[in-house]
PDB file of C-alpha atoms in Angstrom:
ATOM      1  CA  MET O  14      45.671  53.248  12.843  1.00  0.00           C
ATOM      2  CA  GLY O  15      48.655  52.300  10.413  1.00  0.00           C
ATOM      3  CA  LEU O  16      49.497  48.702   9.755  1.00  0.00           C
ATOM      4  CA  LEU O  17      52.879  48.814  11.396  1.00  0.00           C
ATOM      5  CA  LYS O  18      51.172  50.405  14.772  1.00  0.00           C
ATOM      6  CA  GLN O  19      48.833  47.619  14.704  1.00  0.00           C
ATOM      7  CA  ILE O  20      51.353  45.079  14.387  1.00  0.00           C
ATOM      8  CA  GLY O  21      53.568  46.577  17.005  1.00  0.00           C
ATOM      9  CA  ASP O  22      50.458  46.748  19.514  1.00  0.00           C
ATOM     10  CA  GLN O  23      49.854  43.015  18.891  1.00  0.00           C
ATOM     11  CA  PHE O  24      53.440  42.262  20.492  1.00  0.00           C
ATOM     12  CA  HIS O  25      52.228  44.294  23.489  1.00  0.00           C
ATOM     13  CA  LYS O  26      48.705  42.581  23.746  1.00  0.00           C
ATOM     14  CA  PRO O  27      48.177  39.859  21.322  1.00  0.00           C
ATOM     15  CA  THR O  28      44.527  39.681  20.076  1.00  0.00           C
ATOM     16  CA  GLY O  29      42.496  37.867  17.700  1.00  0.00           C
ATOM     17  CA  SER O  30      43.907  36.169  14.492  1.00  0.00           C
ATOM     18  CA  LEU O  31      46.787  38.895  14.017  1.00  0.00           C
ATOM     19  CA  GLY O  32      47.668  38.127  17.588  1.00  0.00           C
ATOM     20  CA  ARG O  33      47.924  34.592  17.128  1.00  0.00           C
ATOM     21  CA  LEU O  34      50.203  35.067  14.083  1.00  0.00           C
ATOM     22  CA  VAL O  35      52.416  37.565  16.014  1.00  0.00           C
ATOM     23  CA  THR O  36      52.835  34.947  18.761  1.00  0.00           C
ATOM     24  CA  TRP O  37      53.691  32.216  16.501  1.00  0.00           C
ATOM     25  CA  ILE O  38      56.398  34.660  15.119  1.00  0.00           C
ATOM     26  CA  MET O  39      57.540  35.469  18.574  1.00  0.00           C
ATOM     27  CA  ASN O  40      58.004  31.968  19.312  1.00  0.00           C
ATOM     28  CA  LYS O  41      60.195  31.493  16.202  1.00  0.00           C
ATOM     29  CA  GLN O  42      62.264  34.685  16.844  1.00  0.00           C
ATOM     30  CA  ASN O  43      62.775  34.340  20.411  1.00  0.00           C
ATOM     31  CA  LYS O  44      64.164  30.824  20.551  1.00  0.00           C
ATOM     32  CA  GLY O  45      67.535  32.237  21.629  1.00  0.00           C
ATOM     33  CA  GLN O  46      65.944  34.097  24.438  1.00  0.00           C
ATOM     34  CA  TYR O  47      63.947  31.050  25.708  1.00  0.00           C
ATOM     35  CA  ASP O  48      67.020  28.962  25.713  1.00  0.00           C
ATOM     36  CA  ALA O  49      68.695  31.660  27.819  1.00  0.00           C
ATOM     37  CA  ILE O  50      66.008  32.091  30.154  1.00  0.00           C
ATOM     38  CA  GLU O  51      65.725  28.389  30.694  1.00  0.00           C
ATOM     39  CA  HIS O  52      69.636  28.387  31.417  1.00  0.00           C
ATOM     40  CA  ALA O  53      69.204  31.275  33.811  1.00  0.00           C
ATOM     41  CA  LEU O  54      66.340  29.612  35.781  1.00  0.00           C
ATOM     42  CA  ASN O  55      68.690  26.489  36.501  1.00  0.00           C
ATOM     43  CA  LEU O  56      65.525  24.311  36.783  1.00  0.00           C
ATOM     44  CA  SER O  57      67.382  20.794  36.963  1.00  0.00           C
ATOM     45  CA  ASP O  58      66.414  18.946  40.020  1.00  0.00           C
ATOM     46  CA  ILE O  59      64.310  21.289  41.462  1.00  0.00           C
ATOM     47  CA  PRO O  60      61.563  20.245  44.038  1.00  0.00           C
ATOM     48  CA  ASP O  61      57.859  20.062  43.095  1.00  0.00           C
ATOM     49  CA  GLU O  62      57.030  22.721  45.367  1.00  0.00           C
ATOM     50  CA  LEU O  63      59.265  25.465  43.704  1.00  0.00           C
ATOM     51  CA  LYS O  64      57.142  28.211  42.562  1.00  0.00           C
ATOM     52  CA  ILE O  65      57.958  29.899  39.208  1.00  0.00           C
ATOM     53  CA  LEU O  66      56.147  32.852  37.601  1.00  0.00           C
ATOM     54  CA  ASP O  67      55.864  33.855  34.027  1.00  0.00           C
ATOM     55  CA  ILE O  68      55.048  37.521  33.308  1.00  0.00           C
ATOM     56  CA  GLY O  69      53.669  37.812  29.846  1.00  0.00           C
ATOM     57  CA  PHE O  70      53.290  34.246  28.794  1.00  0.00           C
ATOM     58  CA  GLY O  71      51.559  34.772  25.505  1.00  0.00           C
ATOM     59  CA  ASN O  72      50.178  31.559  24.014  1.00  0.00           C
ATOM     60  CA  GLY O  73      51.825  29.558  26.808  1.00  0.00           C
ATOM     61  CA  TYR O  74      54.545  27.971  24.488  1.00  0.00           C
ATOM     62  CA  LEU O  75      57.542  28.476  26.879  1.00  0.00           C
ATOM     63  CA  LEU O  76      55.587  27.509  29.662  1.00  0.00           C
ATOM     64  CA  ASN O  77      54.575  24.445  27.962  1.00  0.00           C
ATOM     65  CA  SER O  78      58.298  23.722  27.141  1.00  0.00           C
ATOM     66  CA  LEU O  79      59.418  24.289  30.957  1.00  0.00           C
ATOM     67  CA  LEU O  80      56.295  22.020  32.329  1.00  0.00           C
ATOM     68  CA  LYS O  81      57.307  18.963  30.045  1.00  0.00           C
ATOM     69  CA  ARG O  82      60.892  18.984  31.451  1.00  0.00           C
ATOM     70  CA  TYR O  83      60.970  20.156  34.730  1.00  0.00           C
ATOM     71  CA  ASN O  84      59.364  20.046  38.198  1.00  0.00           C
ATOM     72  CA  GLY O  85      57.889  22.733  40.084  1.00  0.00           C
ATOM     73  CA  HIS O  86      54.399  24.697  40.249  1.00  0.00           C
ATOM     74  CA  TYR O  87      53.997  27.467  37.506  1.00  0.00           C
ATOM     75  CA  TYR O  88      52.201  30.540  37.661  1.00  0.00           C
ATOM     76  CA  GLY O  89      51.482  33.195  34.728  1.00  0.00           C
ATOM     77  CA  ILE O  90      49.907  36.380  34.223  1.00  0.00           C
ATOM     78  CA  ASP O  91      49.203  38.113  30.891  1.00  0.00           C
ATOM     79  CA  LEU O  92      47.303  41.263  29.736  1.00  0.00           C
ATOM     80  CA  SER O  93      45.378  39.566  26.896  1.00  0.00           C
ATOM     81  CA  HIS O  94      42.278  37.255  27.505  1.00  0.00           C
ATOM     82  CA  ASP O  95      42.840  35.850  24.161  1.00  0.00           C
ATOM     83  CA  MET O  96      46.360  34.559  25.162  1.00  0.00           C
ATOM     84  CA  ILE O  97      45.048  33.298  28.305  1.00  0.00           C
ATOM     85  CA  ALA O  98      42.479  31.095  26.343  1.00  0.00           C
ATOM     86  CA  ALA O  99      45.173  30.175  24.069  1.00  0.00           C
ATOM     87  CA  CYS O 100      47.542  29.087  27.037  1.00  0.00           C
ATOM     88  CA  GLN O 101      44.735  27.132  28.750  1.00  0.00           C
ATOM     89  CA  LYS O 102      44.096  25.058  25.602  1.00  0.00           C
ATOM     90  CA  ARG O 103      47.947  24.644  24.906  1.00  0.00           C
ATOM     91  CA  ASN O 104      48.399  23.488  28.842  1.00  0.00           C
ATOM     92  CA  ALA O 105      45.016  21.832  29.759  1.00  0.00           C
ATOM     93  CA  ASN O 106      46.624  19.039  31.162  1.00  0.00           C
ATOM     94  CA  TYR O 107      48.976  20.730  33.508  1.00  0.00           C
ATOM     95  CA  ILE O 108      46.167  23.082  34.715  1.00  0.00           C
ATOM     96  CA  GLN O 109      44.142  19.924  35.292  1.00  0.00           C
ATOM     97  CA  GLU O 110      47.275  18.557  37.155  1.00  0.00           C
ATOM     98  CA  ASP O 111      47.417  21.533  39.337  1.00  0.00           C
ATOM     99  CA  ARG O 112      50.936  22.290  38.252  1.00  0.00           C
ATOM    100  CA  LEU O 113      49.963  25.498  36.325  1.00  0.00           C
ATOM    101  CA  THR O 114      47.868  28.425  37.652  1.00  0.00           C
ATOM    102  CA  ILE O 115      47.266  31.402  35.038  1.00  0.00           C
ATOM    103  CA  SER O 116      45.220  34.475  35.232  1.00  0.00           C
ATOM    104  CA  HIS O 117      44.761  38.035  34.315  1.00  0.00           C
ATOM    105  CA  GLY O 118      47.277  40.571  35.708  1.00  0.00           C
ATOM    106  CA  LEU O 119      49.573  43.356  35.313  1.00  0.00           C
ATOM    107  CA  ALA O 120      53.444  43.456  36.136  1.00  0.00           C
ATOM    108  CA  GLU O 121      52.878  46.490  37.987  1.00  0.00           C
ATOM    109  CA  GLN O 122      50.307  44.946  40.249  1.00  0.00           C
ATOM    110  CA  LEU O 123      51.183  41.254  40.973  1.00  0.00           C
ATOM    111  CA  PRO O 124      48.246  39.593  42.136  1.00  0.00           C
ATOM    112  CA  PHE O 125      50.295  37.467  44.690  1.00  0.00           C
ATOM    113  CA  GLU O 126      51.117  37.605  48.270  1.00  0.00           C
ATOM    114  CA  ALA O 127      54.595  38.678  49.422  1.00  0.00           C
ATOM    115  CA  ASP O 128      57.539  36.192  49.517  1.00  0.00           C
ATOM    116  CA  PHE O 129      55.672  33.867  47.549  1.00  0.00           C
ATOM    117  CA  PHE O 130      57.966  33.085  44.426  1.00  0.00           C
ATOM    118  CA  ASP O 131      61.352  31.155  43.918  1.00  0.00           C
ATOM    119  CA  LYS O 132      61.921  32.457  40.449  1.00  0.00           C
ATOM    120  CA  ILE O 133      60.154  35.001  38.013  1.00  0.00           C
ATOM    121  CA  TYR O 134      60.968  35.656  34.603  1.00  0.00           C
ATOM    122  CA  THR O 135      59.728  37.507  31.445  1.00  0.00           C
ATOM    123  CA  VAL O 136      60.721  37.823  27.835  1.00  0.00           C
ATOM    124  CA  ASN O 137      60.245  40.997  25.743  1.00  0.00           C
ATOM    125  CA  THR O 138      57.678  42.617  28.079  1.00  0.00           C
ATOM    126  CA  SER O 139      59.742  45.383  29.873  1.00  0.00           C
ATOM    127  CA  TYR O 140      59.049  47.970  26.680  1.00  0.00           C
ATOM    128  CA  PHE O 141      55.634  47.992  27.930  1.00  0.00           C
ATOM    129  CA  TRP O 142      55.643  48.825  31.460  1.00  0.00           C
ATOM    130  CA  GLU O 143      54.395  51.871  32.523  1.00  0.00           C
ATOM    131  CA  SER O 144      57.184  52.100  35.415  1.00  0.00           C
ATOM    132  CA  LEU O 145      60.452  49.990  35.754  1.00  0.00           C
ATOM    133  CA  ASP O 146      60.563  51.098  39.217  1.00  0.00           C
ATOM    134  CA  GLN O 147      56.855  49.941  40.192  1.00  0.00           C
ATOM    135  CA  VAL O 148      57.777  46.436  38.370  1.00  0.00           C
ATOM    136  CA  PHE O 149      60.765  45.886  40.282  1.00  0.00           C
ATOM    137  CA  LEU O 150      59.167  46.862  43.547  1.00  0.00           C
ATOM    138  CA  GLU O 151      56.522  44.265  42.940  1.00  0.00           C
ATOM    139  CA  ILE O 152      59.038  41.596  41.802  1.00  0.00           C
ATOM    140  CA  LYS O 153      61.198  42.306  44.934  1.00  0.00           C
ATOM    141  CA  ARG O 154      57.963  41.988  47.007  1.00  0.00           C
ATOM    142  CA  CYS O 155      56.847  38.634  45.524  1.00  0.00           C
ATOM    143  CA  LEU O 156      60.235  36.946  45.426  1.00  0.00           C
ATOM    144  CA  LYS O 157      61.592  34.968  48.303  1.00  0.00           C
ATOM    145  CA  LYS O 158      64.838  35.821  50.025  1.00  0.00           C
ATOM    146  CA  GLU O 159      67.666  34.990  47.303  1.00  0.00           C
ATOM    147  CA  GLY O 160      65.016  34.295  44.732  1.00  0.00           C
ATOM    148  CA  GLU O 161      65.778  35.445  41.295  1.00  0.00           C
ATOM    149  CA  PHE O 162      64.020  37.266  38.621  1.00  0.00           C
ATOM    150  CA  SER O 163      65.401  36.733  35.015  1.00  0.00           C
ATOM    151  CA  LEU O 164      64.306  39.323  32.396  1.00  0.00           C
ATOM    152  CA  ALA O 165      65.061  38.806  28.502  1.00  0.00           C
ATOM    153  CA  PHE O 166      65.013  41.933  26.412  1.00  0.00           C
ATOM    154  CA  TYR O 167      66.399  43.423  23.153  1.00  0.00           C
ATOM    155  CA  SER O 168      68.763  46.232  23.152  1.00  0.00           C
ATOM    156  CA  ASP O 169      67.489  49.585  22.318  1.00  0.00           C
ATOM    157  CA  SER O 170      69.815  49.939  19.552  1.00  0.00           C
ATOM    158  CA  PHE O 171      68.278  46.842  17.969  1.00  0.00           C
ATOM    159  CA  LEU O 172      64.553  47.984  18.561  1.00  0.00           C
ATOM    160  CA  ASN O 173      65.495  51.131  16.749  1.00  0.00           C
ATOM    161  CA  THR O 174      66.221  49.338  13.681  1.00  0.00           C
ATOM    162  CA  LEU O 175      62.660  47.608  13.722  1.00  0.00           C
ATOM    163  CA  PRO O 176      59.662  49.657  12.112  1.00  0.00           C
ATOM    164  CA  VAL O 177      57.128  48.276  14.163  1.00  0.00           C
ATOM    165  CA  THR O 178      58.770  49.648  17.593  1.00  0.00           C
ATOM    166  CA  LYS O 179      58.492  53.332  16.347  1.00  0.00           C
ATOM    167  CA  THR O 180      55.656  53.881  18.786  1.00  0.00           C
ATOM    168  CA  GLY O 181      54.393  52.338  21.948  1.00  0.00           C
ATOM    169  CA  TYR O 182      57.905  50.773  22.967  1.00  0.00           C
ATOM    170  CA  ALA O 183      59.895  52.125  25.908  1.00  0.00           C
ATOM    171  CA  LYS O 184      63.773  51.379  24.692  1.00  0.00           C
ATOM    172  CA  TYR O 185      66.207  51.443  27.539  1.00  0.00           C
ATOM    173  CA  PRO O 186      69.874  51.205  27.267  1.00  0.00           C
ATOM    174  CA  LEU O 187      71.567  48.314  29.120  1.00  0.00           C
ATOM    175  CA  ALA O 188      72.725  50.637  32.082  1.00  0.00           C
ATOM    176  CA  THR O 189      69.149  51.307  32.819  1.00  0.00           C
ATOM    177  CA  TYR O 190      68.369  47.702  33.482  1.00  0.00           C
ATOM    178  CA  ARG O 191      71.489  47.269  35.503  1.00  0.00           C
ATOM    179  CA  GLN O 192      70.814  50.366  37.403  1.00  0.00           C
ATOM    180  CA  ALA O 193      67.097  49.461  37.975  1.00  0.00           C
ATOM    181  CA  GLY O 194      68.237  46.352  39.767  1.00  0.00           C
ATOM    182  CA  ILE O 195      70.978  47.830  41.704  1.00  0.00           C
ATOM    183  CA  ARG O 196      68.510  50.549  43.121  1.00  0.00           C
ATOM    184  CA  HIS O 197      66.095  48.134  44.292  1.00  0.00           C
ATOM    185  CA  GLY O 198      68.857  45.880  46.265  1.00  0.00           C
ATOM    186  CA  PHE O 199      69.218  43.155  43.577  1.00  0.00           C
ATOM    187  CA  LEU O 200      72.625  41.564  42.670  1.00  0.00           C
ATOM    188  CA  VAL O 201      72.719  41.488  39.033  1.00  0.00           C
ATOM    189  CA  ASP O 202      74.098  39.084  36.401  1.00  0.00           C
ATOM    190  CA  GLU O 203      74.305  39.919  32.799  1.00  0.00           C
ATOM    191  CA  GLN O 204      74.236  37.637  29.972  1.00  0.00           C
ATOM    192  CA  GLU O 205      74.543  38.669  26.401  1.00  0.00           C
ATOM    193  CA  ILE O 206      72.908  36.064  24.053  1.00  0.00           C
ATOM    194  CA  ILE O 207      73.367  37.884  20.570  1.00  0.00           C
ATOM    195  CA  ALA O 208      76.261  40.265  20.488  1.00  0.00           C
ATOM    196  CA  GLY O 209      74.633  44.001  20.691  1.00  0.00           C
ATOM    197  CA  LYS O 210      71.241  42.778  20.294  1.00  0.00           C
ATOM    198  CA  ALA O 211      69.723  40.411  22.981  1.00  0.00           C
ATOM    199  CA  TYR O 212      70.490  39.874  26.686  1.00  0.00           C
ATOM    200  CA  VAL O 213      69.390  38.216  29.788  1.00  0.00           C
ATOM    201  CA  PHE O 214      69.793  39.955  33.149  1.00  0.00           C
ATOM    202  CA  THR O 215      69.241  37.944  36.236  1.00  0.00           C
ATOM    203  CA  TYR O 216      68.380  39.706  39.524  1.00  0.00           C
ATOM    204  CA  GLN O 217      68.761  38.118  42.923  1.00  0.00           C
ATOM    205  CA  LYS O 218      67.011  39.328  45.871  1.00  0.00           C
ATOM    206  CA  GLN O 219      69.303  40.314  48.835  1.00  0.00           C
ATOM    207  CA  GLU O 220      68.219  40.832  52.393  1.00  0.00           C
ATOM    208  CA  ASP O 221      66.958  44.481  52.999  1.00  0.00           C
TER     209      ASP O 221
END
């Protein structure tokens, strides 16, 4: 396996010492996306019982940042057992206080009951989903009425400039993300973070 593919795979499922390095890089590189997700979530003055899910939390950096400053009960799923351990270590006090619940899981098969979450978010995981439609179906199932899903991603044109994304990455144009939400009955709001490069789309669940 070539070095570039090894690095690219780590962005999907960070593992071992290389995975720890990659997640450190991600936390620096994705700062603008994290800020935009925080803005989209609009967590100011939320009640303690609000339920929020992070899909693909990595080392738990963003979860930690939100938990420090906002109310709510947070949940997270991730593919990597190494990242689950890192997140547990970083957020041990919030887990002990029963403000954070994390587990192993897939976006295509969310391990939660229907109408459970007020808000769901994810940062740069959509390139690795086996099916956009299946993930949107699961998110719609798990969101409460008028609940919101915030999705941060890099554009296909930007991803195509990166050597590590040559294989193993699904690169979608903006229209694909937009149409996926509309197809599943969401109201879609679009925010450009960096012109032509980074975006946050927020999908609000509507009545069927």
